[in-house]
Coordinates of C-alpha atoms and ligand atoms in Angstrom, one line a residue:
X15 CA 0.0 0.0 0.0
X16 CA 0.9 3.3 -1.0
X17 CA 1.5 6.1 2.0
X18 CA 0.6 9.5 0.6
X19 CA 1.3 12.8 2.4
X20 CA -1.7 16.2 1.6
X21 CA 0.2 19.0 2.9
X22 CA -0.4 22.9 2.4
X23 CA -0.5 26.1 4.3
X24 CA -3.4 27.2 5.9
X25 CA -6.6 27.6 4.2
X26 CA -5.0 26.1 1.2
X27 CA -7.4 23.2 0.9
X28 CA -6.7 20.7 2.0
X29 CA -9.3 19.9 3.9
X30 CA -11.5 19.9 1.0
X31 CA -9.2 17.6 -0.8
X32 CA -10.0 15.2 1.5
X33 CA -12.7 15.5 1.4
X34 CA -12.5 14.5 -2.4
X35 CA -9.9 11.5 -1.8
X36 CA -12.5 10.3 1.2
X37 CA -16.0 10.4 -1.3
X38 CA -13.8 8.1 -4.0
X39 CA -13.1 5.7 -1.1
X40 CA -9.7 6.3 0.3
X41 CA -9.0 6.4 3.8
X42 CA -7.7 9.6 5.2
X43 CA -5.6 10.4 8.9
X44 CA -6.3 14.1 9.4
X45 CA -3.7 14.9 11.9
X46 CA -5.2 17.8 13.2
X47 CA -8.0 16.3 14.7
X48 CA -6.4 13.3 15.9
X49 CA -3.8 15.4 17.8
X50 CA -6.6 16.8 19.5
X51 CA -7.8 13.7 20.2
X52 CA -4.1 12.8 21.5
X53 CA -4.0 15.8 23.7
X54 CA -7.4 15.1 25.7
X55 CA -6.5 11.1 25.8
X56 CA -3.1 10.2 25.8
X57 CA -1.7 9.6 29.3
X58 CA 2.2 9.9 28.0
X59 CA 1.3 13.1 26.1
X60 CA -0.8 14.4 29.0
X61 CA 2.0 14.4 31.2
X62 CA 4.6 16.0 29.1
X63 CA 2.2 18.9 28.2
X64 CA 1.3 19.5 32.1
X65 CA 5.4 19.3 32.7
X66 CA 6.2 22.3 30.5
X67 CA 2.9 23.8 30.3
X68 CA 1.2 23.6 33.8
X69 CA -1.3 21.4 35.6
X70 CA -3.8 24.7 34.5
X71 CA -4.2 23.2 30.9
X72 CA -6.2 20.4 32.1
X73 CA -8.6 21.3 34.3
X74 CA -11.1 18.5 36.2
X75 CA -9.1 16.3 33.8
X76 CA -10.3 17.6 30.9
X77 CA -7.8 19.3 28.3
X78 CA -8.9 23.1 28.3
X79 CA -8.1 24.3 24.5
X80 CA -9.2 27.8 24.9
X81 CA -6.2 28.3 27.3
X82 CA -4.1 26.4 25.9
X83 CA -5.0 28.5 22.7
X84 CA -4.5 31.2 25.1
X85 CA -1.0 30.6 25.8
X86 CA 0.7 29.7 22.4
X87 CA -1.5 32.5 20.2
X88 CA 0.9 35.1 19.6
X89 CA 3.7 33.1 21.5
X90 CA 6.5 31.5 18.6
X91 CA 8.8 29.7 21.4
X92 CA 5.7 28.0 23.0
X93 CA 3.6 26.9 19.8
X94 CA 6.5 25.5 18.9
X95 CA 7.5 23.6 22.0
X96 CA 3.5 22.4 21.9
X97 CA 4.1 20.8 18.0
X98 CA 7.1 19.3 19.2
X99 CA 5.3 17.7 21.9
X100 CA 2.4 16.6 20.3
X101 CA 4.3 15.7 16.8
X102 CA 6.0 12.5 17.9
X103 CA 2.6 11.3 18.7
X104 CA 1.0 12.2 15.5
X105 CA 3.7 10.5 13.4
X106 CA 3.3 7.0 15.7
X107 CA -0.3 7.0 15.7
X108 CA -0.5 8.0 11.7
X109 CA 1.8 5.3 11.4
X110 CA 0.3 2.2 12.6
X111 CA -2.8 4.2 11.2
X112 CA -1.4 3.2 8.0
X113 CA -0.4 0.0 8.7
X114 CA -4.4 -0.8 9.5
X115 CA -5.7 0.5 6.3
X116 CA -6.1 -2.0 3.5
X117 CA -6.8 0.1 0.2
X118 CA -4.2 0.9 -2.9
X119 CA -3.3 4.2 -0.9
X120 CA -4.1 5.7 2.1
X121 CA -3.3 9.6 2.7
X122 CA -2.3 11.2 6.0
X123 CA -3.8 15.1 5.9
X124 CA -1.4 17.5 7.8
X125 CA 0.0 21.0 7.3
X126 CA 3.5 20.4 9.3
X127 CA 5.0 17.7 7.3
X128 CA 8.0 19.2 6.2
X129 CA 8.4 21.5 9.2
X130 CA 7.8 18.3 11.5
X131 CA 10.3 16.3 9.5
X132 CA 8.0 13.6 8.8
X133 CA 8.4 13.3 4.8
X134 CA 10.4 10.5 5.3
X135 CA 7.3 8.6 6.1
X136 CA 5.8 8.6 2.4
X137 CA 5.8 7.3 -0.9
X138 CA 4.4 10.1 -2.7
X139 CA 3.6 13.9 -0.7
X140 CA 0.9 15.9 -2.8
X141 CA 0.9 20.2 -2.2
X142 CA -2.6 21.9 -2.0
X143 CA -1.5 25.5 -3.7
X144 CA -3.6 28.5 -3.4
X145 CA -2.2 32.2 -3.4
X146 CA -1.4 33.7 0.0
X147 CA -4.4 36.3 -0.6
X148 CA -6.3 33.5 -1.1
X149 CA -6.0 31.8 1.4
X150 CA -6.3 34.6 4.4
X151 CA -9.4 35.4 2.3
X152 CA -10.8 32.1 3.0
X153 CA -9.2 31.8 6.6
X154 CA -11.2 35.0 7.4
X155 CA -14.3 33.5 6.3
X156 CA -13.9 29.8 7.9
X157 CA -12.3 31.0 11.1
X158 CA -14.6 34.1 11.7
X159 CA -11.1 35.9 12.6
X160 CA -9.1 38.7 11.6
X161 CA -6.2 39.6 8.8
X162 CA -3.6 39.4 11.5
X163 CA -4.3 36.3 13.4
X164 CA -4.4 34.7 10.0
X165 CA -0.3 35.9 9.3
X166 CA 0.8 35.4 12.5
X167 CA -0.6 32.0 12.3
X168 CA 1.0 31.5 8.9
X169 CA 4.5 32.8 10.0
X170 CA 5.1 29.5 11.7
X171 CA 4.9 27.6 8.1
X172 CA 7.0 27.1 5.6
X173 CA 7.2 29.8 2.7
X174 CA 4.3 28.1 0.6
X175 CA 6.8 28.2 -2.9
X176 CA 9.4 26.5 -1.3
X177 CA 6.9 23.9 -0.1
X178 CA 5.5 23.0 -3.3
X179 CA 9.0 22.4 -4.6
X180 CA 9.4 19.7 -2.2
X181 CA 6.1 17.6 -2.8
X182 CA 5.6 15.0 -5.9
X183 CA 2.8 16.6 -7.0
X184 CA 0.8 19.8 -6.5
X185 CA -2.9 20.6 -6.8
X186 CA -3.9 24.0 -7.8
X187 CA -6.5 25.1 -5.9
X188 CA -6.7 29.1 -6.8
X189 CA -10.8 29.1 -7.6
X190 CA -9.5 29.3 -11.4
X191 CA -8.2 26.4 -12.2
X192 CA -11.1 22.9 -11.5
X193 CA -10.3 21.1 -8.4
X194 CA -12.3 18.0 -8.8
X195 CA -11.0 17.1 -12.4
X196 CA -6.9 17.8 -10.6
X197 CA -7.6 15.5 -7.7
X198 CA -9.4 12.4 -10.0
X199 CA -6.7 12.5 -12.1
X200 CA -4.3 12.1 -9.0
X201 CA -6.7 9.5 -8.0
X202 CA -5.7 7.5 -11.3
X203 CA -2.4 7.7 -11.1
X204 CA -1.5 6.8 -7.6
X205 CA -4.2 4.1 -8.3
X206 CA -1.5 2.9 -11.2
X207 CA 1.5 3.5 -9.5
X208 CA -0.1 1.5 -6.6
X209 CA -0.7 -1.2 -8.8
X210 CA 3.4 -1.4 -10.7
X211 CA 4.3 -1.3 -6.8
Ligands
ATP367 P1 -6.3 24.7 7.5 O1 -4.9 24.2 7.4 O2 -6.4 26.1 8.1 O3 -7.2 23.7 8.3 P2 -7.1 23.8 4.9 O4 -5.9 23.8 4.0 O5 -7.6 22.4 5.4 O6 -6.9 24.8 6.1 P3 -9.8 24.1 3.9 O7 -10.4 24.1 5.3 O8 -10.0 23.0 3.1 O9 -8.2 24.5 4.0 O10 -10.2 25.4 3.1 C1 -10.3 26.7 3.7 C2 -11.7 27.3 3.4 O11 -11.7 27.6 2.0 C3 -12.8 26.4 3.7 O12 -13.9 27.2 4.2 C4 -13.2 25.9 2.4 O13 -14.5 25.5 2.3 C5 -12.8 27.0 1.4 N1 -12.3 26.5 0.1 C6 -11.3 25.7 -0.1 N2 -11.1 25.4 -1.4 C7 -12.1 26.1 -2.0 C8 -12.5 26.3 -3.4 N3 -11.9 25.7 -4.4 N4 -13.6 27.0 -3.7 C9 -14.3 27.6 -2.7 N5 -13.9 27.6 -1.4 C10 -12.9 26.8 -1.1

């Protein structure tokens, strides 16, 4: 089975991608919402975020995401000592993830695959592209926030061009160019690459 990586920045797509890749029957690991999962659940991971956060983060045992939001917004050093806590996680539990699924190719949605150092993990890493205007556009809209949350957010991501140079192949998802018609034919070939495996 071919392991495929959907990266972009945010509001680039992905999730809609997926979305795509899920309706023609292949399994996707979103890692964003199973590292939220991870946070409220995993005793191990529990630990290590009360030990460099504080006990506050969790409170009647429950994790408590608008502080932890709260803490890392606006805060570079923390938000990234948070991803490297919770990345190892994400990369073991995607993992045997894959392992379970029994399709041609099974993708693993995430927006910090380069920055986490995971791409050694795949076979094949597909880009979602969408201009940088774009995209706080769309961010705005989804998020109900503001211009500047949106940057700040994005300065902890890879310079989107530079991105796309690394993946296999890149979707172009600028409201221009069809979506659907990019991601079947992607479908196809991973389908026949899977297949000469
Ligand atoms: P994030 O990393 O922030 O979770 P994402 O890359 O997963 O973002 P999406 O959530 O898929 O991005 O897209 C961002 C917003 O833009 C969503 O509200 C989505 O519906 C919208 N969107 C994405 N692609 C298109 C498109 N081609 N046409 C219209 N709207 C789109």
């Amino acid at each position: 089975m071919l392991k495929i990586g959907l990266t972009g920045g945010i509001g680039s797509g992905k999730s809609t991608v997926a979305k795509v890749f899920e309706s023609l029957g292949v399994p996707v690991y979103k890692a964003d919402d199973e590292a939220k999962k991870l946070m409220a659940t995993d005793p191990q991971l529990i630990d290590l975020i009360k030990k460099h956060f504080s006990e506050e983060v969790y409170k009647e045992g429950k994790l408590d995401k608008a502080y932890l939001a709260s803490v890392v917004f606006n805060n570079k050093e923390k938000l990234n000592l948070l991803n490297s806590l919770v990345h190892p996680f994400t990369i073991e539990d995607g993992k045997s993830w894959m392992k379970r699924q029994q399709t041609s190719y099974a993708i693993k949605e995430a927006a910090l695959i380069f920055e986490s150092g995971s791409q050694g993990e795949f076979d094949f890493i597909v880009g979602v592209y969408a201009p940088e205007t774009l995209r706080i556009h769309r961010t705005i809209q989804r998020d109900k926030t503001d211009k500047e949350r949106v940057r700040l957010r994005m300065q902890n991501q890879i310079k989107e061009e530079i991105k796309m140079k690394l993946c296999d192949e890149v979707l172009i998802n600028n409201e221009q160019k069809l979506l659907v018609p990019q991601i079947i034919a992607l479908h196809e070939k991973l389908l026949a690459k899977a297949k000469s495996q």
